[in-house]
């Protein structure tokens, strides 16, 4: 019996060593890389961009760094958080970026009625949590707040490999098959809208900012403004198009009112010609490549944006 217990203990020790070694090897393999295309916390480390693009998937899918680099000669990075319209996610993502880079000169925040206030402590939106599970085990000081936002538990943080297997990311970490996707922080979509698969509807309107959320949103926008101010970052909001079935004039005008209330410059490129042409979208809230090109033509001729960058139009 004693020999059995001894062998069992030895086996367990050996297994723990192997698991820890595998975790260390995988951590080394994925260091500084994106595993899925969305886990860009470390990929953007040391970029020291001049311009940072922030927001939800509408930032991630609409703002192409190359356009701003070519037009305004500014090194640009997109740190949009796909699937997260809560302002808290964007603030945490910016803080994470600032912990690993020199502050940018400029920041553009994708702001519209789909942006809502969130909670730093009680977040319940876990979209793409599996993508960020690669950061869960012994998170670095810089990544800790973002990891905590997704509420990874103690076992996921301290048991080697557990988070990777639980969120089915182990294979992706080993193969890195998806590591090259969206490397510049931009998910441009060339597809036309498949209205059979995704019917035209106005369902996105139910996610518009409610009147009861305006004050909390303004408070968090001021926090974002303060964060940028402390780092000498010039901040501007840009409102991008949605398809006409989702557009509501009152709601989209409210964005400008909220921006004015917190003292942030605001540009609206949700123009009627773009939002009335279904060929510009791959779903009701996201432009495809054709729509982005149309939007960029407006931005290129936008005098307020040129003045913001202190460039003559």
Coordinates of N, CA and C in Angstrom, one line a residue, residues 83-305:
X83 N -17.6 42.8 -30.3 CA -18.7 42.2 -29.5 C -19.0 43.0 -28.3
X84 N -18.3 44.1 -28.0 CA -18.4 44.8 -26.8 C -18.7 46.3 -27.0
X85 N -20.0 46.7 -26.9 CA -20.4 48.1 -27.1 C -20.3 48.8 -25.8
X86 N -20.1 48.1 -24.7 CA -19.9 48.8 -23.4 C -18.7 49.7 -23.4
X87 N -18.9 51.0 -23.0 CA -17.7 51.9 -23.0 C -16.6 51.4 -22.1
X88 N -17.0 50.7 -21.0 CA -16.0 50.2 -20.1 C -14.9 49.3 -20.8
X89 N -15.4 48.5 -21.7 CA -14.4 47.6 -22.4 C -13.4 48.5 -23.2
X90 N -13.9 49.6 -23.8 CA -13.0 50.4 -24.6 C -12.0 51.1 -23.7
X91 N -12.5 51.6 -22.5 CA -11.6 52.3 -21.6 C -10.5 51.3 -21.1
X92 N -10.9 50.1 -20.7 CA -9.9 49.1 -20.3 C -8.9 48.7 -21.4
X93 N -9.4 48.7 -22.6 CA -8.5 48.3 -23.7 C -7.5 49.5 -24.0
X94 N -7.9 50.7 -23.8 CA -7.0 51.8 -24.0 C -6.0 51.8 -22.9
X95 N -6.4 51.6 -21.6 CA -5.5 51.5 -20.5 C -4.5 50.4 -20.7
X96 N -4.9 49.3 -21.3 CA -4.0 48.2 -21.5 C -3.0 48.6 -22.6
X97 N -3.4 49.3 -23.6 CA -2.5 49.8 -24.7 C -1.5 50.8 -24.1
X98 N -2.0 51.7 -23.3 CA -1.1 52.7 -22.7 C -0.1 52.1 -21.8
X99 N -0.4 51.0 -21.1 CA 0.6 50.3 -20.3 C 1.7 49.7 -21.0
X100 N 1.6 49.6 -22.3 CA 2.6 48.9 -23.2 C 3.2 49.8 -24.3
X101 N 2.7 51.0 -24.3 CA 3.2 51.9 -25.4 C 3.3 53.4 -24.9
X102 N 4.0 54.2 -25.7 CA 3.9 55.6 -25.5 C 2.5 56.1 -25.8
X103 N 2.0 57.1 -25.2 CA 0.7 57.6 -25.5 C 0.6 58.1 -26.9
X104 N -0.4 57.8 -27.7 CA -0.6 58.3 -29.0 C -0.9 59.8 -29.0
X105 N -0.7 60.5 -30.1 CA -1.1 61.9 -30.2 C -2.6 62.1 -30.3
X106 N -3.2 61.1 -30.9 CA -4.7 61.3 -31.2 C -5.4 59.9 -30.9
X107 N -6.7 60.1 -30.7 CA -7.6 58.9 -30.5 C -8.9 59.2 -31.1
X108 N -9.4 58.3 -31.9 CA -10.7 58.3 -32.5 C -11.6 57.3 -31.8
X109 N -12.7 57.7 -31.3 CA -13.7 56.8 -30.7 C -14.9 56.6 -31.5
X110 N -15.3 55.4 -31.9 CA -16.5 55.2 -32.7 C -17.7 55.3 -31.8
X111 N -18.4 56.4 -31.9 CA -19.5 56.7 -31.0 C -20.8 56.9 -31.7
X112 N -21.8 56.2 -31.2 CA -23.2 56.2 -31.8 C -24.2 55.7 -30.8
X113 N -25.5 55.6 -31.2 CA -26.5 55.2 -30.2 C -26.3 53.7 -29.7
X114 N -25.4 52.9 -30.4 CA -25.2 51.6 -30.0 C -24.1 51.4 -28.8
X115 N -23.5 52.5 -28.5 CA -22.5 52.5 -27.4 C -23.3 52.7 -26.1
X116 N -23.0 51.9 -25.1 CA -23.7 52.0 -23.8 C -22.7 52.0 -22.7
X117 N -23.2 52.5 -21.5 CA -22.3 52.4 -20.3 C -22.2 50.9 -19.9
X118 N -21.2 50.6 -19.2 CA -21.0 49.3 -18.7 C -20.6 49.3 -17.3
X119 N -20.0 48.2 -16.8 CA -19.6 48.1 -15.4 C -18.2 47.5 -15.4
X120 N -17.3 48.1 -14.7 CA -15.9 47.6 -14.5 C -15.9 46.3 -13.6
X121 N -16.9 46.3 -12.7 CA -16.9 45.3 -11.7 C -17.9 44.1 -11.9
X122 N -19.0 44.5 -12.6 CA -20.0 43.5 -12.8 C -20.4 43.3 -14.3
X123 N -19.4 43.2 -15.1 CA -19.6 42.9 -16.5 C -20.3 41.6 -16.7
X124 N -21.3 41.5 -17.6 CA -21.9 40.2 -17.9 C -21.9 39.9 -19.4
X125 N -21.1 40.6 -20.1 CA -20.9 40.4 -21.6 C -19.6 39.6 -21.8
X126 N -19.7 38.3 -22.1 CA -18.6 37.5 -22.2 C -18.3 37.1 -23.7
X127 N -18.8 37.9 -24.6 CA -18.5 37.7 -26.0 C -17.0 37.6 -26.3
X128 N -16.6 36.5 -27.0 CA -15.1 36.3 -27.3 C -14.3 36.0 -26.1
X129 N -14.9 35.6 -25.0 CA -14.1 35.3 -23.8 C -13.1 34.2 -24.1
X130 N -13.5 33.2 -24.9 CA -12.6 32.1 -25.2 C -11.3 32.6 -25.9
X131 N -11.5 33.7 -26.7 CA -10.3 34.3 -27.4 C -9.3 34.9 -26.4
X132 N -9.8 35.4 -25.3 CA -8.9 36.0 -24.3 C -8.5 35.0 -23.2
X133 N -8.9 33.8 -23.3 CA -8.5 32.8 -22.3 C -7.0 32.5 -22.3
X134 N -6.4 32.8 -23.4 CA -4.9 32.6 -23.5 C -4.2 33.5 -22.5
X135 N -4.9 34.6 -22.0 CA -4.3 35.5 -21.1 C -4.6 35.2 -19.6
X136 N -5.5 34.2 -19.4 CA -6.1 33.9 -18.1 C -5.1 33.4 -17.1
X137 N -4.2 32.5 -17.5 CA -3.2 31.9 -16.6 C -2.2 32.9 -16.2
X138 N -2.1 33.1 -14.9 CA -1.1 34.0 -14.3 C -1.0 35.3 -15.2
X139 N -2.1 36.1 -15.3 CA -2.1 37.2 -16.1 C -1.0 38.3 -15.7
X140 N -0.4 38.9 -16.7 CA 0.6 40.0 -16.4 C -0.1 41.1 -15.7
X141 N 0.7 42.0 -15.1 CA 0.1 43.2 -14.4 C -0.6 44.0 -15.4
X142 N -0.1 44.2 -16.6 CA -0.7 45.0 -17.6 C -2.1 44.4 -18.1
X143 N -2.2 43.1 -18.2 CA -3.4 42.5 -18.7 C -4.4 42.1 -17.6
X144 N -4.0 42.3 -16.4 CA -4.9 41.8 -15.3 C -6.3 42.4 -15.3
X145 N -6.4 43.7 -15.5 CA -7.7 44.4 -15.4 C -8.6 43.9 -16.6
X146 N -8.0 43.7 -17.7 CA -8.8 43.2 -18.9 C -9.2 41.8 -18.6
X147 N -8.4 40.9 -18.1 CA -8.7 39.6 -17.8 C -9.8 39.5 -16.7
X148 N -9.7 40.4 -15.7 CA -10.7 40.4 -14.6 C -12.1 40.8 -15.2
X149 N -12.1 41.7 -16.2 CA -13.3 42.1 -16.8 C -14.1 40.9 -17.3
X150 N -13.5 39.8 -17.8 CA -14.1 38.7 -18.3 C -14.4 37.6 -17.2
X151 N -14.0 38.0 -15.9 CA -14.3 37.1 -14.8 C -13.8 35.7 -14.9
X152 N -12.5 35.6 -15.3 CA -11.9 34.3 -15.2 C -11.7 33.9 -13.7
X153 N -12.0 32.7 -13.3 CA -12.0 32.3 -11.9 C -10.6 31.9 -11.5
X154 N -10.4 31.5 -10.3 CA -9.1 31.2 -9.7 C -8.5 30.0 -10.4
X155 N -9.4 29.0 -10.7 CA -8.8 27.7 -11.3 C -8.3 28.0 -12.7
X156 N -9.0 28.9 -13.4 CA -8.5 29.3 -14.7 C -7.2 30.1 -14.7
X157 N -7.0 30.9 -13.6 CA -5.9 31.7 -13.5 C -4.6 31.0 -12.9
X158 N -4.8 29.9 -12.2 CA -3.7 29.3 -11.5 C -3.5 27.8 -11.8
X159 N -4.4 27.2 -12.6 CA -4.1 25.8 -13.0 C -3.6 25.8 -14.4
X160 N -2.4 25.3 -14.6 CA -1.8 25.3 -16.0 C -2.7 24.6 -17.0
X161 N -2.9 25.1 -18.2 CA -3.6 24.6 -19.3 C -5.1 24.5 -19.1
X162 N -5.6 24.7 -17.9 CA -7.0 24.5 -17.6 C -7.9 25.5 -18.5
X163 N -7.5 26.8 -18.5 CA -8.3 27.7 -19.3 C -8.3 27.4 -20.8
X164 N -7.1 27.0 -21.3 CA -7.0 26.7 -22.7 C -7.8 25.5 -23.1
X165 N -7.9 24.5 -22.3 CA -8.8 23.3 -22.6 C -10.3 23.7 -22.4
X166 N -10.6 24.4 -21.3 CA -12.0 24.7 -21.0 C -12.6 25.6 -22.1
X167 N -11.8 26.5 -22.7 CA -12.4 27.4 -23.7 C -11.9 26.9 -25.1
X168 N -11.5 25.7 -25.2 CA -11.2 25.0 -26.5 C -10.2 25.8 -27.3
X169 N -9.1 26.3 -26.7 CA -8.2 27.2 -27.4 C -6.8 26.4 -27.5
X170 N -6.7 25.3 -26.9 CA -5.4 24.6 -26.9 C -4.9 24.3 -28.3
X171 N -5.7 23.8 -29.2 CA -5.3 23.4 -30.5 C -4.9 24.7 -31.3
X172 N -5.6 25.8 -31.2 CA -5.3 27.0 -31.9 C -3.9 27.5 -31.4
X173 N -3.7 27.4 -30.1 CA -2.4 27.8 -29.6 C -1.2 27.0 -30.1
X174 N -1.5 25.7 -30.3 CA -0.4 24.8 -30.8 C -0.2 25.0 -32.3
X175 N -1.3 25.1 -33.1 CA -1.1 25.2 -34.5 C -0.9 26.7 -35.0
X176 N -1.5 27.6 -34.3 CA -1.4 29.1 -34.7 C -2.0 29.2 -36.1
X177 N -3.0 28.4 -36.5 CA -3.6 28.5 -37.8 C -4.3 29.8 -38.1
X178 N -4.8 30.5 -37.0 CA -5.5 31.7 -37.2 C -4.7 33.0 -36.8
X179 N -3.4 32.8 -36.5 CA -2.6 33.8 -35.9 C -2.4 35.0 -36.8
X180 N -2.5 34.8 -38.1 CA -2.2 35.9 -39.1 C -3.5 36.7 -39.4
X181 N -4.6 36.3 -38.9 CA -5.9 37.0 -39.2 C -5.9 38.4 -38.5
X182 N -6.4 39.4 -39.3 CA -6.6 40.7 -38.7 C -5.4 41.3 -38.0
X183 N -4.2 41.1 -38.6 CA -3.0 41.5 -37.9 C -2.9 43.0 -37.7
X184 N -3.5 43.8 -38.5 CA -3.4 45.2 -38.3 C -4.6 45.8 -37.4
X185 N -5.3 44.9 -36.8 CA -6.4 45.4 -36.0 C -7.6 45.9 -36.8
X186 N -8.0 45.2 -37.8 CA -9.1 45.6 -38.7 C -9.7 44.4 -39.4
X187 N -11.0 44.3 -39.2 CA -11.7 43.1 -39.8 C -12.5 43.6 -40.9
X188 N -11.9 44.0 -42.0 CA -12.6 44.4 -43.2 C -13.3 43.2 -43.8
X189 N -14.6 43.4 -44.2 CA -15.4 42.3 -44.8 C -15.8 42.7 -46.2
X190 N -15.4 41.8 -47.1 CA -15.7 42.0 -48.5 C -17.0 41.5 -49.0
X191 N -17.7 40.8 -48.1 CA -18.9 40.1 -48.5 C -20.1 41.1 -48.7
X192 N -21.0 40.6 -49.6 CA -22.3 41.3 -49.7 C -23.3 40.7 -48.7
X193 N -24.3 41.5 -48.3 CA -25.2 41.0 -47.3 C -26.1 39.9 -47.9
X194 N -26.0 38.7 -47.2 CA -26.8 37.6 -47.5 C -28.1 37.8 -46.7
X195 N -29.1 38.3 -47.4 CA -30.4 38.7 -46.7 C -31.3 37.4 -46.4
X196 N -30.9 36.3 -47.0 CA -31.6 35.1 -46.7 C -31.1 34.5 -45.4
X197 N -29.8 34.5 -45.2 CA -29.2 34.1 -44.0 C -29.4 35.0 -42.8
X198 N -29.3 36.3 -43.1 CA -29.5 37.4 -42.1 C -30.5 38.4 -42.7
X199 N -31.8 38.1 -42.4 CA -32.8 39.0 -43.0 C -32.7 40.5 -42.6
X200 N -33.2 41.3 -43.4 CA -33.2 42.8 -43.1 C -34.2 43.0 -41.9
X201 N -33.8 43.7 -40.9 CA -34.7 44.0 -39.8 C -34.2 45.2 -39.1
X202 N -35.0 45.7 -38.1 CA -34.6 46.8 -37.3 C -34.3 46.4 -35.9
X203 N -33.9 45.1 -35.7 CA -33.7 44.6 -34.3 C -32.6 45.3 -33.6
X204 N -31.6 45.8 -34.3 CA -30.5 46.5 -33.6 C -31.0 47.8 -32.8
X205 N -32.2 48.3 -33.2 CA -32.7 49.5 -32.5 C -32.9 49.2 -31.0
X206 N -33.2 48.0 -30.6 CA -33.4 47.7 -29.2 C -32.2 47.9 -28.4
X207 N -31.0 47.9 -29.0 CA -29.8 48.1 -28.3 C -29.4 49.6 -28.2
X208 N -30.2 50.5 -28.8 CA -29.8 51.9 -28.7 C -29.8 52.4 -27.2
X209 N -29.0 53.4 -27.0 CA -28.9 54.0 -25.7 C -30.3 54.4 -25.2
X210 N -30.6 54.0 -23.9 CA -31.9 54.4 -23.3 C -31.7 55.7 -22.6
X211 N -32.8 56.5 -22.4 CA -32.7 57.8 -21.7 C -32.1 57.6 -20.3
X212 N -32.4 56.5 -19.7 CA -31.9 56.2 -18.3 C -30.4 55.9 -18.3
X213 N -29.8 55.6 -19.5 CA -28.4 55.3 -19.5 C -27.5 56.5 -19.9
X214 N -28.2 57.6 -20.3 CA -27.4 58.8 -20.8 C -26.5 59.3 -19.7
X215 N -27.0 59.5 -18.5 CA -26.2 60.1 -17.4 C -25.0 59.2 -17.1
X216 N -25.2 57.9 -16.9 CA -24.0 57.0 -16.7 C -23.1 57.0 -17.8
X217 N -23.6 57.1 -19.1 CA -22.7 57.1 -20.2 C -21.9 58.4 -20.2
X218 N -22.5 59.5 -20.0 CA -21.8 60.8 -19.9 C -20.7 60.7 -18.9
X219 N -21.0 60.1 -17.7 CA -20.0 60.0 -16.7 C -18.8 59.2 -17.2
X220 N -19.0 58.1 -17.8 CA -17.9 57.3 -18.3 C -17.2 57.9 -19.5
X221 N -17.9 58.7 -20.3 CA -17.2 59.4 -21.4 C -16.3 60.5 -20.8
X222 N -16.7 61.1 -19.7 CA -15.8 62.0 -19.1 C -14.6 61.3 -18.5
X223 N -14.7 60.1 -18.0 CA -13.6 59.3 -17.6 C -12.6 59.0 -18.7
X224 N -13.2 58.7 -19.9 CA -12.4 58.5 -21.1 C -11.7 59.8 -21.5
X225 N -12.4 60.9 -21.4 CA -11.8 62.2 -21.8 C -10.7 62.5 -20.8
X226 N -10.9 62.2 -19.5 CA -9.8 62.5 -18.5 C -8.6 61.6 -18.7
X227 N -8.8 60.3 -19.0 CA -7.7 59.4 -19.3 C -6.9 59.9 -20.5
X228 N -7.6 60.4 -21.5 CA -6.9 60.9 -22.7 C -6.1 62.2 -22.3
X229 N -6.8 63.1 -21.5 CA -6.2 64.3 -21.1 C -4.9 64.1 -20.3
X230 N -5.0 63.2 -19.4 CA -3.8 62.9 -18.6 C -2.6 62.4 -19.4
X231 N -2.9 61.8 -20.6 CA -1.8 61.3 -21.4 C -1.6 62.2 -22.7
X232 N -2.2 63.4 -22.6 CA -2.0 64.4 -23.7 C -2.4 63.8 -25.1
X233 N -3.6 63.1 -25.0 CA -4.1 62.5 -26.3 C -5.3 63.4 -26.7
X234 N -5.3 63.8 -27.9 CA -6.5 64.6 -28.5 C -7.5 63.6 -28.9
X235 N -8.7 63.7 -28.4 CA -9.8 62.8 -28.6 C -10.9 63.4 -29.5
X236 N -11.4 62.5 -30.4 CA -12.6 63.0 -31.2 C -13.5 61.8 -31.4
X237 N -14.8 62.0 -31.6 CA -15.8 61.0 -31.8 C -16.2 61.0 -33.3
X238 N -16.3 59.8 -33.9 CA -16.9 59.7 -35.3 C -18.0 58.7 -35.2
X239 N -19.1 59.1 -35.9 CA -20.3 58.3 -36.0 C -20.4 57.7 -37.4
X240 N -20.4 56.4 -37.5 CA -20.4 55.7 -38.8 C -21.8 55.2 -39.1
X241 N -22.0 54.8 -40.4 CA -23.4 54.5 -40.9 C -23.9 53.1 -40.4
X242 N -25.2 53.0 -40.3 CA -25.9 51.8 -40.2 C -26.9 51.7 -41.4
X243 N -27.4 50.5 -41.7 CA -28.4 50.4 -42.7 C -29.7 51.2 -42.4
X244 N -30.4 51.6 -43.4 CA -31.6 52.4 -43.2 C -32.6 51.8 -42.3
X245 N -32.7 50.4 -42.2 CA -33.7 49.8 -41.4 C -33.4 50.0 -39.9
X246 N -32.2 50.3 -39.6 CA -31.8 50.5 -38.2 C -31.7 52.0 -37.8
X247 N -31.5 52.8 -38.8 CA -31.3 54.3 -38.6 C -32.5 54.9 -38.0
X248 N -32.3 55.8 -37.0 CA -33.3 56.6 -36.4 C -32.7 58.0 -36.2
X249 N -33.3 59.0 -36.9 CA -32.7 60.3 -36.9 C -32.5 60.9 -35.5
X250 N -33.6 60.7 -34.6 CA -33.5 61.3 -33.3 C -32.4 60.6 -32.5
X251 N -32.2 59.3 -32.6 CA -31.2 58.6 -31.9 C -29.8 59.0 -32.3
X252 N -29.6 59.2 -33.6 CA -28.3 59.5 -34.1 C -28.0 61.0 -33.9
X253 N -29.0 61.8 -33.8 CA -28.7 63.2 -33.5 C -28.4 63.3 -32.0
X254 N -28.9 62.4 -31.2 CA -28.6 62.4 -29.7 C -27.1 62.2 -29.5
X255 N -26.4 61.4 -30.4 CA -25.0 61.2 -30.2 C -24.2 62.5 -30.2
X256 N -24.6 63.4 -31.1 CA -23.9 64.7 -31.2 C -24.2 65.5 -29.9
X257 N -25.4 65.4 -29.4 CA -25.8 66.1 -28.2 C -25.0 65.6 -27.0
X258 N -24.8 64.3 -26.9 CA -24.1 63.7 -25.8 C -22.6 64.1 -25.9
X259 N -22.1 64.1 -27.1 CA -20.7 64.4 -27.3 C -20.4 65.9 -26.9
X260 N -21.4 66.8 -27.3 CA -21.3 68.2 -26.9 C -21.3 68.4 -25.4
X261 N -22.2 67.6 -24.8 CA -22.3 67.7 -23.3 C -21.1 67.4 -22.5
X262 N -20.2 66.6 -23.1 CA -19.0 66.2 -22.4 C -17.8 66.9 -23.1
X263 N -18.0 67.8 -24.0 CA -17.0 68.6 -24.6 C -16.0 67.9 -25.5
X264 N -16.6 67.0 -26.4 CA -15.7 66.2 -27.3 C -16.2 66.6 -28.7
X265 N -15.2 66.8 -29.6 CA -15.5 67.1 -31.0 C -16.2 65.8 -31.6
X266 N -17.1 66.1 -32.5 CA -18.0 65.0 -33.0 C -18.1 65.2 -34.5
X267 N -17.9 64.1 -35.3 CA -18.1 64.0 -36.7 C -19.1 62.9 -37.1
X268 N -20.1 63.2 -37.9 CA -21.1 62.3 -38.3 C -20.9 62.0 -39.8
X269 N -20.6 60.7 -40.1 CA -20.5 60.3 -41.5 C -21.5 59.2 -41.8
X270 N -22.6 59.2 -41.0 CA -23.7 58.3 -41.3 C -24.6 58.9 -42.4
X271 N -24.1 59.1 -43.5 CA -24.8 59.8 -44.6 C -25.9 59.0 -45.2
X272 N -26.9 59.7 -45.7 CA -28.1 59.0 -46.3 C -27.7 58.2 -47.5
X273 N -26.9 58.6 -48.5 CA -26.6 57.8 -49.6 C -25.9 56.4 -49.2
X274 N -25.1 56.4 -48.2 CA -24.5 55.2 -47.7 C -25.5 54.3 -47.1
X275 N -26.3 54.8 -46.1 CA -27.1 53.9 -45.4 C -28.3 53.5 -46.2
X276 N -28.6 54.1 -47.3 CA -29.8 53.6 -48.1 C -29.4 52.6 -49.2
X277 N -28.1 52.3 -49.3 CA -27.7 51.3 -50.3 C -27.2 50.0 -49.6
X278 N -28.0 49.0 -49.8 CA -27.7 47.7 -49.1 C -26.4 47.1 -49.6
X279 N -25.9 47.5 -50.7 CA -24.6 47.0 -51.2 C -23.4 47.5 -50.4
X280 N -23.7 48.4 -49.5 CA -22.6 48.9 -48.6 C -22.5 48.2 -47.3
X281 N -23.3 47.2 -47.1 CA -23.3 46.5 -45.8 C -23.2 45.0 -45.9
X282 N -22.7 44.3 -44.8 CA -22.8 42.9 -44.7 C -23.7 42.4 -43.7
X283 N -24.2 43.4 -42.8 CA -25.4 43.2 -42.0 C -25.9 44.6 -41.6
X284 N -26.9 44.7 -40.8 CA -27.6 46.0 -40.6 C -26.7 47.0 -39.9
X285 N -25.7 46.6 -39.2 CA -24.9 47.5 -38.4 C -23.4 47.6 -38.8
X286 N -23.1 46.9 -39.9 CA -21.7 46.9 -40.3 C -21.5 47.0 -41.8
X287 N -20.6 47.9 -42.1 CA -20.3 48.2 -43.5 C -19.4 47.1 -44.1
X288 N -19.5 46.8 -45.4 CA -18.5 46.0 -46.0 C -17.5 46.9 -46.7
X289 N -16.6 46.3 -47.4 CA -15.5 47.0 -48.0 C -16.0 48.2 -48.9
X290 N -17.0 47.9 -49.7 CA -17.6 49.0 -50.5 C -18.1 50.1 -49.7
X291 N -18.8 49.8 -48.6 CA -19.3 50.9 -47.7 C -18.2 51.6 -47.0
X292 N -17.1 50.9 -46.6 CA -16.0 51.6 -46.0 C -15.3 52.5 -46.9
X293 N -15.2 52.1 -48.2 CA -14.6 53.0 -49.2 C -15.5 54.3 -49.3
X294 N -16.8 54.1 -49.3 CA -17.7 55.3 -49.4 C -17.5 56.2 -48.2
X295 N -17.5 55.6 -47.0 CA -17.3 56.4 -45.8 C -15.9 57.1 -45.8
X296 N -14.9 56.4 -46.2 CA -13.6 57.0 -46.2 C -13.5 58.2 -47.2
X297 N -14.2 58.2 -48.2 CA -14.3 59.4 -49.1 C -14.8 60.6 -48.4
X298 N -15.8 60.4 -47.5 CA -16.3 61.5 -46.7 C -15.3 61.9 -45.7
X299 N -14.6 61.0 -45.1 CA -13.6 61.3 -44.1 C -12.5 62.1 -44.7
X300 N -12.1 61.7 -45.9 CA -10.9 62.3 -46.5 C -11.2 63.8 -46.8
X301 N -12.5 64.1 -47.0 CA -12.8 65.5 -47.3 C -13.4 66.2 -46.1
X302 N -13.3 65.6 -45.0 CA -13.9 66.2 -43.8 C -13.0 67.2 -43.2
X303 N -13.3 68.5 -43.3 CA -12.5 69.6 -42.8 C -12.2 69.5 -41.3
X304 N -13.2 69.1 -40.6 CA -13.1 69.1 -39.1 C -12.0 68.1 -38.7
X305 N -12.0 66.9 -39.5 CA -11.0 65.9 -39.1 C -9.6 66.4 -39.5

